[in-house]
CSV table of C-alpha atoms in Angstrom, one decimal:
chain,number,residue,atom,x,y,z
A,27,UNK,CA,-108.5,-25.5,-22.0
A,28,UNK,CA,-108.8,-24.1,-18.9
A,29,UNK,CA,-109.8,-26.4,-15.7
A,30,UNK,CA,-110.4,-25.0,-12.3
A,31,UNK,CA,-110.9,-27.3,-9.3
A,32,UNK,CA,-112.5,-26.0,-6.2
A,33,UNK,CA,-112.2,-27.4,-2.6
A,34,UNK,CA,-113.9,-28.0,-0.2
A,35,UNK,CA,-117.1,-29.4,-1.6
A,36,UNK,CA,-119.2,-29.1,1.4
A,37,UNK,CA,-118.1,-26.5,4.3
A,38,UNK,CA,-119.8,-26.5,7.6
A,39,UNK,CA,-119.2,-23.9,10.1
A,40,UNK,CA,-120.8,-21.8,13.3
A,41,UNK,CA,-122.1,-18.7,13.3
A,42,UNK,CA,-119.5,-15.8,14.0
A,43,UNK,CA,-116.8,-17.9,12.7
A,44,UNK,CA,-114.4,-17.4,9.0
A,45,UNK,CA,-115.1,-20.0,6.1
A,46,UNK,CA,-112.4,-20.5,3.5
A,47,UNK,CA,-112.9,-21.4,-0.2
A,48,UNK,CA,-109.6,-22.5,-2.3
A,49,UNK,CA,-109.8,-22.8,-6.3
A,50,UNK,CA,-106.9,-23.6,-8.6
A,51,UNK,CA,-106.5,-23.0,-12.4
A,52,UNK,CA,-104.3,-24.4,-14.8
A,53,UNK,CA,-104.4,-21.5,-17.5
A,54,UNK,CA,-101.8,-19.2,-16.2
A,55,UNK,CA,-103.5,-16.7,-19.0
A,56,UNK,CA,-106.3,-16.5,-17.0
A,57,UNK,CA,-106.9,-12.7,-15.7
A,58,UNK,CA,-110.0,-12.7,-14.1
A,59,UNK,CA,-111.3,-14.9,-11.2
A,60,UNK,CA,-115.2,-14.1,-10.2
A,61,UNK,CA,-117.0,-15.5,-7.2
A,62,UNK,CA,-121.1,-16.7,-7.9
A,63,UNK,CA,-123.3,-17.3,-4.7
A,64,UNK,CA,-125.9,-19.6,-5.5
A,65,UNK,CA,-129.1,-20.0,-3.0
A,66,UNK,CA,-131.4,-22.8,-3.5
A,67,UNK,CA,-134.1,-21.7,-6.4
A,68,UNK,CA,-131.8,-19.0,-7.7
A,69,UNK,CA,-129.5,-18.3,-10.2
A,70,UNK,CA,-125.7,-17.8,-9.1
A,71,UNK,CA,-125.3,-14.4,-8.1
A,72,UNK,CA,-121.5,-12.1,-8.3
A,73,UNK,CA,-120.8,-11.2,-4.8
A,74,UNK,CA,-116.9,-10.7,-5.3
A,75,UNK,CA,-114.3,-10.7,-7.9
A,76,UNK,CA,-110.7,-10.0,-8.7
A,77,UNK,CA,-108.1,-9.2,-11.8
A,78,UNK,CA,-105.0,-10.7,-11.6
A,79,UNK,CA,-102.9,-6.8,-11.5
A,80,UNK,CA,-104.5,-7.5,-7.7
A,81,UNK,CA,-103.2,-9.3,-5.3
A,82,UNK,CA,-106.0,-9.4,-2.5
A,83,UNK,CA,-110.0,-7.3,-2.8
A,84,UNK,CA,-112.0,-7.0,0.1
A,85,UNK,CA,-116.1,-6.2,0.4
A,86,UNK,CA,-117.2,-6.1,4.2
A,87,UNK,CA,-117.1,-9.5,5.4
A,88,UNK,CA,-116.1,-10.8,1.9
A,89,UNK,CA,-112.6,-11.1,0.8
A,90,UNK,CA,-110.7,-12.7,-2.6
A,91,UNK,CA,-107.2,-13.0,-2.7
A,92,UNK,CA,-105.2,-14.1,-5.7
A,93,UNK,CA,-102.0,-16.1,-5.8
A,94,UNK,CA,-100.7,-15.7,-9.5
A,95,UNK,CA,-97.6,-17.2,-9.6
A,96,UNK,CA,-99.2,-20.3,-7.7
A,97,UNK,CA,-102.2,-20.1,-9.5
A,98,UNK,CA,-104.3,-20.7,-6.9
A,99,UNK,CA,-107.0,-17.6,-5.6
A,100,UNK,CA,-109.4,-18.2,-2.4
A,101,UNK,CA,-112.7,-16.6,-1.1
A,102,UNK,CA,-112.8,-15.7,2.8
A,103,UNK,CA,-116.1,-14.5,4.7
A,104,UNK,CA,-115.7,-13.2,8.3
A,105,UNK,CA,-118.2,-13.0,10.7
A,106,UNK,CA,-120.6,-15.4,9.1
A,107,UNK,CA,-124.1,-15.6,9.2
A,108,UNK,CA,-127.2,-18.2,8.7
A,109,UNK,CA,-128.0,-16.1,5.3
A,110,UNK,CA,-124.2,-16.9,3.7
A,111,UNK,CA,-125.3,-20.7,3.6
A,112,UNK,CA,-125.5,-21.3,0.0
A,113,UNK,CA,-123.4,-22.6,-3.0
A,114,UNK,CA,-120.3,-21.2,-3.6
A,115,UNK,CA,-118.5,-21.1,-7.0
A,116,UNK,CA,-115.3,-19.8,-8.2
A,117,UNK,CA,-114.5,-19.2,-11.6
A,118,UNK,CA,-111.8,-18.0,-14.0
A,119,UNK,CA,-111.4,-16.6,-17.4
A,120,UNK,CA,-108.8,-15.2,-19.8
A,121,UNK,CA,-111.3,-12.3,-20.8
A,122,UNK,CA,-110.9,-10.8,-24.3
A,123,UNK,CA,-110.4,-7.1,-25.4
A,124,UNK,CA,-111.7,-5.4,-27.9
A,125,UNK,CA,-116.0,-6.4,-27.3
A,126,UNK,CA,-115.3,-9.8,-27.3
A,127,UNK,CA,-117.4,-12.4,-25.0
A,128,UNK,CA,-115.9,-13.9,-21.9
A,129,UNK,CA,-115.5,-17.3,-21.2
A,130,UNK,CA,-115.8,-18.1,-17.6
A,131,UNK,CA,-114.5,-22.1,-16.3
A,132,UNK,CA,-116.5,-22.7,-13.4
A,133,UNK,CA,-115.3,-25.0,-10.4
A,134,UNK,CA,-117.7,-27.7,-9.2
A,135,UNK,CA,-118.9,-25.7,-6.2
A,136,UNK,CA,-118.9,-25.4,-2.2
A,137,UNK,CA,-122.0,-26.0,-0.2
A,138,UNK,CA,-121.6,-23.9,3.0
A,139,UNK,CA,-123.6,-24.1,6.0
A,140,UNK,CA,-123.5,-21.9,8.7
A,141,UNK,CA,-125.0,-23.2,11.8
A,142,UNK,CA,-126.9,-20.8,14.5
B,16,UNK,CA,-133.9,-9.5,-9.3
B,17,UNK,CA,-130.1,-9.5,-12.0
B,18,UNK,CA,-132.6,-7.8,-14.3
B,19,UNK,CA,-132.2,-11.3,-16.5
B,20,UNK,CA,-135.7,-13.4,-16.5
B,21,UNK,CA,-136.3,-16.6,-18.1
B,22,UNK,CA,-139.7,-18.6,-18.4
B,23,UNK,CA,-141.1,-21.0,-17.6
B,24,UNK,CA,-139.5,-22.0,-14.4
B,25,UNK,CA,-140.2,-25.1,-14.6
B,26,UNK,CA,-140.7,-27.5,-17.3
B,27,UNK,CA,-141.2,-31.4,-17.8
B,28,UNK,CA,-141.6,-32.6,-21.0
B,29,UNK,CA,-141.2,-36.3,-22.5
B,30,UNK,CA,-138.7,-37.6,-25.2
B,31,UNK,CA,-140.5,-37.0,-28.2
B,32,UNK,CA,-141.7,-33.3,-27.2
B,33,UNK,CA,-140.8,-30.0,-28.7
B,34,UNK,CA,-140.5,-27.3,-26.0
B,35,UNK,CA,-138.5,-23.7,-26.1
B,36,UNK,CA,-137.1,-21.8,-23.2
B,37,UNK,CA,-136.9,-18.2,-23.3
B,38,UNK,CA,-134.3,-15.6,-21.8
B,39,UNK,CA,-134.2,-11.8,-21.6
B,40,UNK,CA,-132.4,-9.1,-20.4
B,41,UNK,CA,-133.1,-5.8,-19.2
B,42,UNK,CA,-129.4,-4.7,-18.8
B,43,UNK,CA,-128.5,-3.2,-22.1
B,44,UNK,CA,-126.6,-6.0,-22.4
B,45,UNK,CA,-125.1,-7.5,-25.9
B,46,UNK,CA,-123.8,-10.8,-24.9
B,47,UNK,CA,-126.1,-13.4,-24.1
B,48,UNK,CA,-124.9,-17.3,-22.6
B,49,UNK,CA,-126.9,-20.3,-21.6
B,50,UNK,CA,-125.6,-23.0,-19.5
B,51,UNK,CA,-126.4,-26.0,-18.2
B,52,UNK,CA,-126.4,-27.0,-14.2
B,53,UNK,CA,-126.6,-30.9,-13.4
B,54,UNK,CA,-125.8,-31.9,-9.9
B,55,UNK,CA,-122.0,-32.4,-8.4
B,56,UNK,CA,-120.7,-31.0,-12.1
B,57,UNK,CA,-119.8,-27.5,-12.8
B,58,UNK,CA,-122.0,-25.1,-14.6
B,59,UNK,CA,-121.1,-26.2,-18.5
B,60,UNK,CA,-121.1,-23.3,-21.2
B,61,UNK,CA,-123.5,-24.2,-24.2
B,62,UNK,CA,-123.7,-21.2,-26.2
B,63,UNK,CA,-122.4,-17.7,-26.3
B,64,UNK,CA,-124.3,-15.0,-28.2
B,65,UNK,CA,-122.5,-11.2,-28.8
B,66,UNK,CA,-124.2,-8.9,-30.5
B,67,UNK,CA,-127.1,-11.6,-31.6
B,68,UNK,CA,-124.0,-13.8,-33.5
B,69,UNK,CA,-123.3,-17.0,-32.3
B,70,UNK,CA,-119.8,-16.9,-31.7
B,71,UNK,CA,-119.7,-20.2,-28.9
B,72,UNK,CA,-121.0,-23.8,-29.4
B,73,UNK,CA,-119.5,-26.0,-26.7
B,74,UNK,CA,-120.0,-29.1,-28.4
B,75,UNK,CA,-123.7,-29.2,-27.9
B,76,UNK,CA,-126.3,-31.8,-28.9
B,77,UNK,CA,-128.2,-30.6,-32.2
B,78,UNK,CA,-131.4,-31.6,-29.7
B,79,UNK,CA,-130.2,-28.5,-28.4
B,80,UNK,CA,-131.0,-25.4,-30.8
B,81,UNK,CA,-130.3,-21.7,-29.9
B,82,UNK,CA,-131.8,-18.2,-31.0
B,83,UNK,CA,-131.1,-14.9,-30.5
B,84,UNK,CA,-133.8,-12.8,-32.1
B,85,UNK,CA,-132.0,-9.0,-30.4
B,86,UNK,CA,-129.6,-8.6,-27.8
B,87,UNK,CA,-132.1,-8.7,-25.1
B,88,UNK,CA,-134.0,-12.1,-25.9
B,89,UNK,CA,-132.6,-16.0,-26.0
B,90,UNK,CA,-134.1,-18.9,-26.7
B,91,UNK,CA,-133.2,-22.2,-26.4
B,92,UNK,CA,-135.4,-25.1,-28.4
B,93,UNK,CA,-135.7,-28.2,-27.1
B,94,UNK,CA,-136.3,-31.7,-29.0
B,95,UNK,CA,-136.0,-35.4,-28.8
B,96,UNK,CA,-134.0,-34.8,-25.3
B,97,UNK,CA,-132.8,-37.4,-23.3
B,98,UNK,CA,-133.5,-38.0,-19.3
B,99,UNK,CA,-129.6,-37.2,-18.9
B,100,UNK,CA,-131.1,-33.4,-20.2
B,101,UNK,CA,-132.5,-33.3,-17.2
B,102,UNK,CA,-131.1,-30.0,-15.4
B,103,UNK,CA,-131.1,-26.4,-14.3
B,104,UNK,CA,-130.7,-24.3,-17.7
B,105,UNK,CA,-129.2,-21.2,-16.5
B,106,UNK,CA,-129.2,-18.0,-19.2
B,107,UNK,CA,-126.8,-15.3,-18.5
B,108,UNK,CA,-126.0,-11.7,-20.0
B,109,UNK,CA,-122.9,-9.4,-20.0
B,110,UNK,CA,-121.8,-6.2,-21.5
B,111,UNK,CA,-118.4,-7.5,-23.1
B,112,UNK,CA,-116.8,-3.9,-23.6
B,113,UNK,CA,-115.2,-3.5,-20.5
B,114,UNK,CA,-116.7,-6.0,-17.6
B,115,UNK,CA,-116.5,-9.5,-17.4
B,116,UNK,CA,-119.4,-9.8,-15.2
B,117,UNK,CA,-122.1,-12.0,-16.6
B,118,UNK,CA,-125.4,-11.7,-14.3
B,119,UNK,CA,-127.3,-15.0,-14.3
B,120,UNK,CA,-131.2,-15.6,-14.2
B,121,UNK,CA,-133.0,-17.5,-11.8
B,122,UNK,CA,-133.1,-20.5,-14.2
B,123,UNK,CA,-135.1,-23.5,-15.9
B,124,UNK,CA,-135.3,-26.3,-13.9
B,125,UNK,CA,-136.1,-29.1,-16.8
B,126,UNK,CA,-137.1,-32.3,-16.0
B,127,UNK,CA,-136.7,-35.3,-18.9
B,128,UNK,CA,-139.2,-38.3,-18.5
């Protein structure tokens, strides 16, 4: 099955500067790779995601880029800000067609702190 | 709000107890998903509902029992659980046609003693 490793585990940054999340995968099948922002209390929440006929998606100071052929796809906020601090999660899936469920592999998560 | 609610909150029951969580949706959704949050692990898939069939059971403890009444309410039912249960049970939805995205709840944080 699928198995997606995410680094790094904890990420501690200043205000104003970029923070970087990597994830791998192993199932070069997989098609779609979804970020989740978790704050503390909350369920995760979608803040960005990208299909693998892209090579890079971009939301304001949130940006995904995808390398296929190394299997590898990253998460990169600009600018940040006290309110990005939360847990980070990448995932991946194969999808199915046809009304069929999809089964996301979620990495182990990022704890990032952004410091005022 | 995702427009996915689950109740209670918060729950702590003891080893021989018989509890239920409950999940629903106000998406229009027809896929339904619980998970399972423990610390330092990734969230683990437990069951996947579509169209109120089960059509997912990750290798799940029979102390863990699913039921999906509609496509807009889950439940899980709890018995004979284990401290190690103890988690965050997370219940998410998704519309399977043509989005992947599967919006979470806020969660059950269940405590085993």
């Amino acid at each position: 099955g699928e198995n997606v490793e995410q680094h790094p585990s904890t990420l501690s940054v200043q205000e104003g500067d970029s923070a970087v999340i990597k994830c791998t995968y192993s199932d070069s099948a997989s098609n779609y790779f979804p970020w989740y922002k978790q704050e503390l209390g909350k369920g995760p929440q979608l803040i960005i995601d990208i299909r693998s006929n892209v090579g890079e998606k971009k939301d304001q100071r949130i940006a995904v880029t995808l390398n296929k052929t190394a299997k590898h796809f990253s998460l990169h906020i600009t600018e940040t800000q006290p309110e990005d601090s939360a847990v980070y999660f990448c995932a991946a899936s194969t999808g199915n067609s046809g009304g069929s469920n999809y089964k996301l592999t979620f990495g182990k998560g990022t704890l990032l702190t952004v410091n005022p | 709000e995702t427009g996915v609610t689950q109740t209670p909150r918060h729950l702590v029951m003891g080893m021989t107890n018989k509890k239920s969580l409950k999940c629903e949706q106000h998406l229009g959704h027809n896929a339904m998903y619980w998970y399972k949050q423990s610390a330092k692990k990734p969230l683990e898939l437990m069951f996947v509902y579509n169209f109120k069939e089960q059509t997912e059971n990750n290798s799940v403890p029979s102390r863990f029992s699913p039921e999906c009444p509609n496509s807009s309410h889950l439940f899980l039912h709890l018995h004979t659980l284990q401290p190690e249960d103890s988690a965050l049970y997370l219940c998410a939805s998704s519309h399977p046609g043509d989005s992947y995205e599967q919006y979470f709840g806020p969660g059950t944080r269940l405590t085993v003693t």
